[in-house]
């Protein structure tokens, strides 16, 4: 895993320490929240690019994007 390019080494060290101190349950909760946030941002982008899409089309495009990234 590579370090993010948009985060300073100092900030990354703080972030890792915060996650290290979390309980497994807290880490899971944080991961689920981040996943939900990423999905919401992606859906917003789809709606901006395709305002004519129905909710079902937005969901289908989201699945296509997520599947493509998971299996390049």
Short mmCIF file of the C-alpha atoms (twelve columns), coordinates in Angstrom:
data_MODEL
# 
_entry.id   MODEL 
# 
loop_
_atom_site.group_PDB 
_atom_site.id 
_atom_site.type_symbol 
_atom_site.label_atom_id 
_atom_site.label_alt_id 
_atom_site.label_comp_id 
_atom_site.label_asym_id 
_atom_site.label_seq_id 
_atom_site.Cartn_x 
_atom_site.Cartn_y 
_atom_site.Cartn_z 
_atom_site.pdbx_PDB_model_num 
ATOM 1  C CA . UNK A 1  0.000   0.000  0.000   1 
ATOM 2  C CA . UNK A 2  1.386   3.403  -0.927  1 
ATOM 3  C CA . UNK A 3  1.051   6.557  1.120   1 
ATOM 4  C CA . UNK A 4  -1.398  9.181  -0.131  1 
ATOM 5  C CA . UNK A 5  0.251   11.969 -2.114  1 
ATOM 6  C CA . UNK A 6  -2.063  14.653 -0.747  1 
ATOM 7  C CA . UNK A 7  -1.130  14.123 2.916   1 
ATOM 8  C CA . UNK A 8  2.027   15.311 4.618   1 
ATOM 9  C CA . UNK A 9  4.157   12.703 6.390   1 
ATOM 10 C CA . UNK A 10 3.431   14.427 9.720   1 
ATOM 11 C CA . UNK A 11 -0.347  14.345 9.179   1 
ATOM 12 C CA . UNK A 12 -0.140  10.739 8.032   1 
ATOM 13 C CA . UNK A 13 1.722   9.779  11.206  1 
ATOM 14 C CA . UNK A 14 -0.978  11.429 13.342  1 
ATOM 15 C CA . UNK A 15 -3.726  9.716  11.362  1 
ATOM 16 C CA . UNK A 16 -2.063  6.312  11.754  1 
ATOM 17 C CA . UNK A 17 -1.650  6.855  15.493  1 
ATOM 18 C CA . UNK A 18 -5.327  7.751  15.851  1 
ATOM 19 C CA . UNK A 19 -6.347  4.570  14.019  1 
ATOM 20 C CA . UNK A 20 -3.844  2.496  15.997  1 
ATOM 21 C CA . UNK A 21 -5.438  3.633  19.276  1 
ATOM 22 C CA . UNK A 22 -8.958  2.749  18.149  1 
ATOM 23 C CA . UNK A 23 -10.610 -0.480 19.154  1 
ATOM 24 C CA . UNK A 24 -11.399 -2.912 16.339  1 
ATOM 25 C CA . UNK A 25 -15.050 -1.899 16.609  1 
ATOM 26 C CA . UNK A 26 -14.174 1.784  16.314  1 
ATOM 27 C CA . UNK A 27 -11.969 1.092  13.275  1 
ATOM 28 C CA . UNK A 28 -14.774 -0.863 11.627  1 
ATOM 29 C CA . UNK A 29 -17.230 1.964  12.305  1 
ATOM 30 C CA . UNK A 30 -14.787 4.526  10.853  1 
ATOM 31 C CA . UNK A 31 -14.208 2.368  7.764   1 
ATOM 32 C CA . UNK A 32 -17.935 1.994  7.171   1 
ATOM 33 C CA . UNK A 33 -18.439 5.759  7.520   1 
ATOM 34 C CA . UNK A 34 -15.619 6.447  5.057   1 
ATOM 35 C CA . UNK A 35 -17.092 3.930  2.617   1 
ATOM 36 C CA . UNK A 36 -20.522 5.566  2.873   1 
ATOM 37 C CA . UNK A 37 -18.962 9.006  2.327   1 
ATOM 38 C CA . UNK A 38 -17.020 7.844  -0.732  1 
ATOM 39 C CA . UNK A 39 -20.152 6.263  -2.180  1 
ATOM 40 C CA . UNK A 40 -22.158 9.469  -1.600  1 
ATOM 41 C CA . UNK A 41 -19.482 11.593 -3.295  1 
ATOM 42 C CA . UNK A 42 -19.406 9.212  -6.254  1 
ATOM 43 C CA . UNK A 43 -23.212 9.274  -6.553  1 
ATOM 44 C CA . UNK A 44 -23.165 13.091 -6.462  1 
ATOM 45 C CA . UNK A 45 -20.625 13.137 -9.264  1 
ATOM 46 C CA . UNK A 46 -22.766 10.791 -11.335 1 
ATOM 47 C CA . UNK A 47 -25.820 13.025 -10.818 1 
ATOM 48 C CA . UNK A 48 -23.830 16.131 -11.793 1 
ATOM 49 C CA . UNK A 49 -22.584 14.496 -14.997 1 
ATOM 50 C CA . UNK A 50 -25.950 12.878 -15.785 1 
ATOM 51 C CA . UNK A 51 -28.825 14.955 -14.361 1 
ATOM 52 C CA . UNK A 52 -31.226 12.994 -16.568 1 
ATOM 53 C CA . UNK A 53 -30.464 9.688  -14.805 1 
ATOM 54 C CA . UNK A 54 -33.140 8.088  -12.672 1 
ATOM 55 C CA . UNK A 55 -32.156 6.859  -9.188  1 
ATOM 56 C CA . UNK A 56 -31.927 3.349  -10.628 1 
ATOM 57 C CA . UNK A 57 -29.543 4.512  -13.361 1 
ATOM 58 C CA . UNK A 58 -27.404 6.324  -10.785 1 
ATOM 59 C CA . UNK A 59 -27.205 3.133  -8.720  1 
ATOM 60 C CA . UNK A 60 -26.334 1.055  -11.797 1 
ATOM 61 C CA . UNK A 61 -23.567 3.497  -12.753 1 
ATOM 62 C CA . UNK A 62 -22.242 3.469  -9.173  1 
ATOM 63 C CA . UNK A 63 -22.089 -0.331 -9.254  1 
ATOM 64 C CA . UNK A 64 -20.332 -0.220 -12.633 1 
ATOM 65 C CA . UNK A 65 -17.739 2.225  -11.304 1 
ATOM 66 C CA . UNK A 66 -17.147 0.282  -8.089  1 
ATOM 67 C CA . UNK A 67 -16.892 -3.018 -9.921  1 
ATOM 68 C CA . UNK A 68 -14.482 -1.603 -12.492 1 
ATOM 69 C CA . UNK A 69 -12.194 -0.238 -9.756  1 
ATOM 70 C CA . UNK A 70 -12.326 -3.447 -7.769  1 
ATOM 71 C CA . UNK A 71 -11.472 -5.587 -10.818 1 
ATOM 72 C CA . UNK A 72 -9.264  -3.609 -13.213 1 
# 
